């Protein structure tokens, strides 16, 4: 439909994706499509369907929406990406923006704000909630020496991705296969994560990762 902006949805929960598509399709100037639950099939849809905007979940079926954002920034700079997440805005909003996203919405707020966010992003602006804007501006105003970081902030994007996959029950071999890395490399990431989160052994790492995947918080009570 030539007069409508094409919105590609990349989301691994079918019911949520259908609801979001129905909401978007009520607008005269938008049409939502896409059946991708992961990065690789989403890339194929991007290449063949050439959307005007992409809405991608952070947590996909086997991988991470941040990887999709980085891919789009590298190969399709003209296509903006709006990120959805059920996780804490303060944790993922800055990471998403650094990766190249043009906006960030919590899933809990998506049905109320997604249309506004789409208009905002298609106009060439960045969409963030007021509290996220204040948080980012506060961080900018702090110097690197005085800026306070939570333990999870110490993790790189790849380390956070591995940490989340551990929390979802993937073994080191599973993670290595999905990220196209060696098991040895995943072992190195696991050690770095343990050190940065001050965890003593593998069982603590697993319990901490599972708790984080469920709550979005780092637990200090692991027993």
Tab-separated table of C-alpha atoms in Angstrom:
chain	number	residue	atom	x	y	z
A	1	UNK	CA	0.000	0.000	0.000
A	2	UNK	CA	2.068	2.911	-1.344
A	3	UNK	CA	0.533	5.671	0.803
A	4	UNK	CA	1.165	3.915	4.097
A	5	UNK	CA	4.322	3.682	6.177
A	6	UNK	CA	5.330	0.042	6.524
A	7	UNK	CA	6.055	-0.999	10.131
A	8	UNK	CA	7.953	-4.272	10.601
A	9	UNK	CA	7.269	-5.999	13.937
A	10	UNK	CA	9.989	-8.275	15.363
A	11	UNK	CA	8.496	-9.929	18.425
A	12	UNK	CA	8.605	-13.498	19.764
A	13	UNK	CA	5.224	-13.411	21.532
A	14	UNK	CA	2.526	-13.944	18.843
A	15	UNK	CA	-0.404	-12.648	20.901
A	16	UNK	CA	1.375	-9.424	21.806
A	17	UNK	CA	2.523	-8.994	18.188
A	18	UNK	CA	-1.020	-9.444	16.865
A	19	UNK	CA	-2.412	-6.948	19.360
A	20	UNK	CA	0.240	-4.405	18.472
A	21	UNK	CA	-0.354	-4.916	14.746
A	22	UNK	CA	-4.101	-4.421	15.170
A	23	UNK	CA	-3.521	-1.183	17.065
A	24	UNK	CA	-1.093	0.158	14.469
A	25	UNK	CA	-3.310	-0.841	11.543
A	26	UNK	CA	-6.132	1.327	12.905
A	27	UNK	CA	-4.070	4.349	11.823
A	28	UNK	CA	-4.715	5.585	8.272
A	29	UNK	CA	-1.036	6.097	7.471
A	30	UNK	CA	0.478	2.889	8.936
A	31	UNK	CA	0.456	-0.786	8.060
A	32	UNK	CA	2.084	-3.356	10.364
A	33	UNK	CA	3.463	-6.666	9.164
A	34	UNK	CA	6.112	-9.271	9.953
A	35	UNK	CA	6.225	-12.709	11.517
A	36	UNK	CA	9.828	-12.789	12.734
A	37	UNK	CA	10.671	-14.000	16.218
A	38	UNK	CA	14.434	-13.665	15.897
A	39	UNK	CA	17.226	-11.670	14.270
A	40	UNK	CA	18.003	-13.918	11.300
A	41	UNK	CA	14.455	-14.124	9.861
A	42	UNK	CA	13.980	-10.429	10.638
A	43	UNK	CA	17.004	-9.587	8.491
A	44	UNK	CA	15.450	-11.491	5.594
A	45	UNK	CA	12.204	-9.526	5.979
A	46	UNK	CA	14.122	-6.252	6.116
A	47	UNK	CA	16.020	-7.089	2.935
A	48	UNK	CA	12.941	-8.143	0.962
A	49	UNK	CA	10.172	-5.900	2.329
A	50	UNK	CA	12.085	-2.640	2.959
A	51	UNK	CA	10.083	-1.291	5.940
A	52	UNK	CA	9.919	2.392	6.834
A	53	UNK	CA	10.338	1.608	10.544
A	54	UNK	CA	11.126	-1.445	12.673
A	55	UNK	CA	9.716	-2.186	16.118
A	56	UNK	CA	11.852	-4.829	17.829
A	57	UNK	CA	11.686	-6.525	21.208
A	58	UNK	CA	14.906	-6.660	23.239
A	59	UNK	CA	14.409	-10.331	24.138
A	60	UNK	CA	13.815	-12.483	21.079
A	61	UNK	CA	13.434	-16.239	20.700
A	62	UNK	CA	17.116	-17.156	20.551
A	63	UNK	CA	19.009	-13.883	20.456
A	64	UNK	CA	18.961	-10.209	21.373
A	65	UNK	CA	17.177	-7.277	19.780
A	66	UNK	CA	20.255	-5.119	20.342
A	67	UNK	CA	22.027	-7.226	17.708
A	68	UNK	CA	19.254	-6.384	15.244
A	69	UNK	CA	19.574	-2.682	16.061
A	70	UNK	CA	23.322	-2.831	15.368
A	71	UNK	CA	22.730	-4.648	12.077
A	72	UNK	CA	20.199	-2.068	10.898
A	73	UNK	CA	22.485	0.793	11.879
A	74	UNK	CA	25.323	-0.747	9.866
A	75	UNK	CA	23.454	-1.818	6.739
A	76	UNK	CA	20.210	0.219	6.660
A	77	UNK	CA	20.900	3.562	8.313
A	78	UNK	CA	17.777	5.059	6.763
A	79	UNK	CA	15.464	2.655	8.646
A	80	UNK	CA	14.785	3.753	12.248
A	81	UNK	CA	14.330	1.152	14.979
A	82	UNK	CA	11.984	1.539	17.944
A	83	UNK	CA	12.826	-0.868	20.774
A	84	UNK	CA	10.309	-2.603	23.042
A	85	UNK	CA	11.261	-4.160	26.360
A	86	UNK	CA	9.712	-5.558	29.504
A	87	UNK	CA	12.924	-4.702	31.346
A	88	UNK	CA	13.885	-1.627	33.326
A	89	UNK	CA	14.128	1.441	31.102
A	90	UNK	CA	17.179	2.659	32.974
A	91	UNK	CA	19.068	-0.527	32.143
A	92	UNK	CA	18.259	-0.901	28.456
A	93	UNK	CA	17.319	2.539	27.114
A	94	UNK	CA	20.890	3.846	27.004
A	95	UNK	CA	22.209	0.574	25.581
A	96	UNK	CA	19.554	0.642	22.865
A	97	UNK	CA	20.348	4.250	21.946
A	98	UNK	CA	24.089	3.564	21.878
A	99	UNK	CA	23.417	0.645	19.525
A	100	UNK	CA	21.502	2.947	17.173
A	101	UNK	CA	17.834	2.754	18.216
A	102	UNK	CA	15.674	5.855	17.766
A	103	UNK	CA	13.303	5.169	20.639
A	104	UNK	CA	12.492	2.938	23.586
A	105	UNK	CA	9.115	1.843	24.988
A	106	UNK	CA	8.298	-0.379	27.939
A	107	UNK	CA	5.914	-3.159	26.918
A	108	UNK	CA	3.591	-2.178	29.746
A	109	UNK	CA	3.156	1.212	28.061
A	110	UNK	CA	3.228	0.071	24.432
A	111	UNK	CA	-0.498	0.066	23.755
A	112	UNK	CA	-0.843	3.636	25.043
A	113	UNK	CA	2.236	5.180	23.463
A	114	UNK	CA	3.336	3.188	20.408
A	115	UNK	CA	1.435	5.281	17.844
A	116	UNK	CA	2.835	8.496	19.297
A	117	UNK	CA	6.309	6.961	19.340
A	118	UNK	CA	6.040	5.860	15.697
A	119	UNK	CA	5.027	9.367	14.560
A	120	UNK	CA	7.858	10.838	16.630
A	121	UNK	CA	10.515	8.547	15.177
A	122	UNK	CA	9.312	8.846	11.573
A	123	UNK	CA	9.652	12.619	11.949
A	124	UNK	CA	13.355	12.077	12.632
A	125	UNK	CA	13.114	12.528	16.401
A	126	UNK	CA	14.073	10.228	19.280
A	127	UNK	CA	11.257	8.922	21.459
A	128	UNK	CA	11.843	8.438	25.200
A	129	UNK	CA	9.634	8.829	28.237
A	130	UNK	CA	10.225	11.881	30.401
A	131	UNK	CA	11.738	9.883	33.249
A	132	UNK	CA	14.231	8.211	30.901
A	133	UNK	CA	15.206	11.597	29.460
A	134	UNK	CA	15.832	12.895	32.970
A	135	UNK	CA	17.861	9.801	33.835
A	136	UNK	CA	20.071	10.111	30.744
A	137	UNK	CA	20.586	13.844	31.207
A	138	UNK	CA	21.524	13.216	34.834
A	139	UNK	CA	24.107	10.666	33.738
A	140	UNK	CA	25.545	13.062	31.161
A	141	UNK	CA	25.916	15.774	33.793
A	142	UNK	CA	27.965	13.472	36.005
A	143	UNK	CA	31.657	13.053	35.282
A	144	UNK	CA	33.035	9.607	34.580
A	145	UNK	CA	34.797	9.709	37.952
A	146	UNK	CA	31.687	10.407	39.975
A	147	UNK	CA	29.090	8.533	37.969
A	148	UNK	CA	27.619	5.718	40.040
A	149	UNK	CA	27.085	2.454	38.191
A	150	UNK	CA	25.026	-0.524	39.235
A	151	UNK	CA	26.706	-3.941	38.921
A	152	UNK	CA	24.785	-4.710	35.731
A	153	UNK	CA	26.023	-1.463	34.143
A	154	UNK	CA	29.549	-2.887	34.280
A	155	UNK	CA	28.643	-5.587	31.767
A	156	UNK	CA	29.265	-5.022	28.075
A	157	UNK	CA	26.389	-5.607	25.649
A	158	UNK	CA	27.742	-9.067	24.782
A	159	UNK	CA	28.274	-9.982	28.448
A	160	UNK	CA	24.729	-8.895	29.245
A	161	UNK	CA	23.447	-10.974	26.335
A	162	UNK	CA	25.285	-14.077	27.617
A	163	UNK	CA	24.073	-13.379	31.167
A	164	UNK	CA	20.451	-13.204	29.983
A	165	UNK	CA	20.798	-16.435	28.017
A	166	UNK	CA	22.189	-18.175	31.101
A	167	UNK	CA	19.107	-16.944	32.948
A	168	UNK	CA	16.888	-18.431	30.244
A	169	UNK	CA	18.438	-21.864	30.806
A	170	UNK	CA	20.861	-22.072	27.897
A	171	UNK	CA	24.070	-24.077	28.406
A	172	UNK	CA	27.457	-22.743	27.301
A	173	UNK	CA	27.246	-24.950	24.215
A	174	UNK	CA	23.760	-23.606	23.391
A	175	UNK	CA	24.941	-20.016	23.785
A	176	UNK	CA	28.039	-20.641	21.674
A	177	UNK	CA	25.945	-22.110	18.846
A	178	UNK	CA	23.421	-19.261	18.900
A	179	UNK	CA	26.064	-16.526	18.985
A	180	UNK	CA	28.425	-18.299	16.566
A	181	UNK	CA	31.219	-18.277	19.138
A	182	UNK	CA	33.411	-20.990	20.644
A	183	UNK	CA	32.572	-22.643	23.956
A	184	UNK	CA	35.924	-21.330	25.235
A	185	UNK	CA	34.862	-17.770	24.431
A	186	UNK	CA	31.583	-18.250	26.280
A	187	UNK	CA	33.572	-19.579	29.245
A	188	UNK	CA	35.621	-16.386	29.191
A	189	UNK	CA	32.445	-14.294	29.180
A	190	UNK	CA	31.089	-16.294	32.124
A	191	UNK	CA	34.240	-15.595	34.133
A	192	UNK	CA	34.109	-11.892	33.326
A	193	UNK	CA	30.463	-11.733	34.366
A	194	UNK	CA	31.192	-13.494	37.658
A	195	UNK	CA	34.031	-11.092	38.407
A	196	UNK	CA	32.029	-7.969	37.537
A	197	UNK	CA	29.019	-9.102	39.586
A	198	UNK	CA	31.188	-10.381	42.440
A	199	UNK	CA	29.875	-13.940	42.168
A	200	UNK	CA	31.983	-16.752	43.560
A	201	UNK	CA	31.035	-19.793	41.495
A	202	UNK	CA	28.931	-21.108	38.617
A	203	UNK	CA	25.857	-21.894	40.726
A	204	UNK	CA	25.724	-18.308	42.008
A	205	UNK	CA	25.997	-17.083	38.429
A	206	UNK	CA	23.089	-19.273	37.320
A	207	UNK	CA	20.850	-18.292	40.242
A	208	UNK	CA	21.656	-14.620	39.766
A	209	UNK	CA	20.981	-14.833	36.019
A	210	UNK	CA	17.655	-16.618	36.514
A	211	UNK	CA	16.574	-14.026	39.067
A	212	UNK	CA	17.553	-11.198	36.733
A	213	UNK	CA	15.701	-12.724	33.785
A	214	UNK	CA	12.539	-12.971	35.914
A	215	UNK	CA	12.725	-9.616	37.682
A	216	UNK	CA	15.191	-7.389	35.821
A	217	UNK	CA	17.055	-6.939	39.105
A	218	UNK	CA	20.371	-8.216	40.448
A	219	UNK	CA	19.748	-10.172	43.621
A	220	UNK	CA	22.151	-10.001	46.536
A	221	UNK	CA	20.297	-12.824	48.291
A	222	UNK	CA	21.356	-15.920	46.383
A	223	UNK	CA	20.832	-18.611	49.011
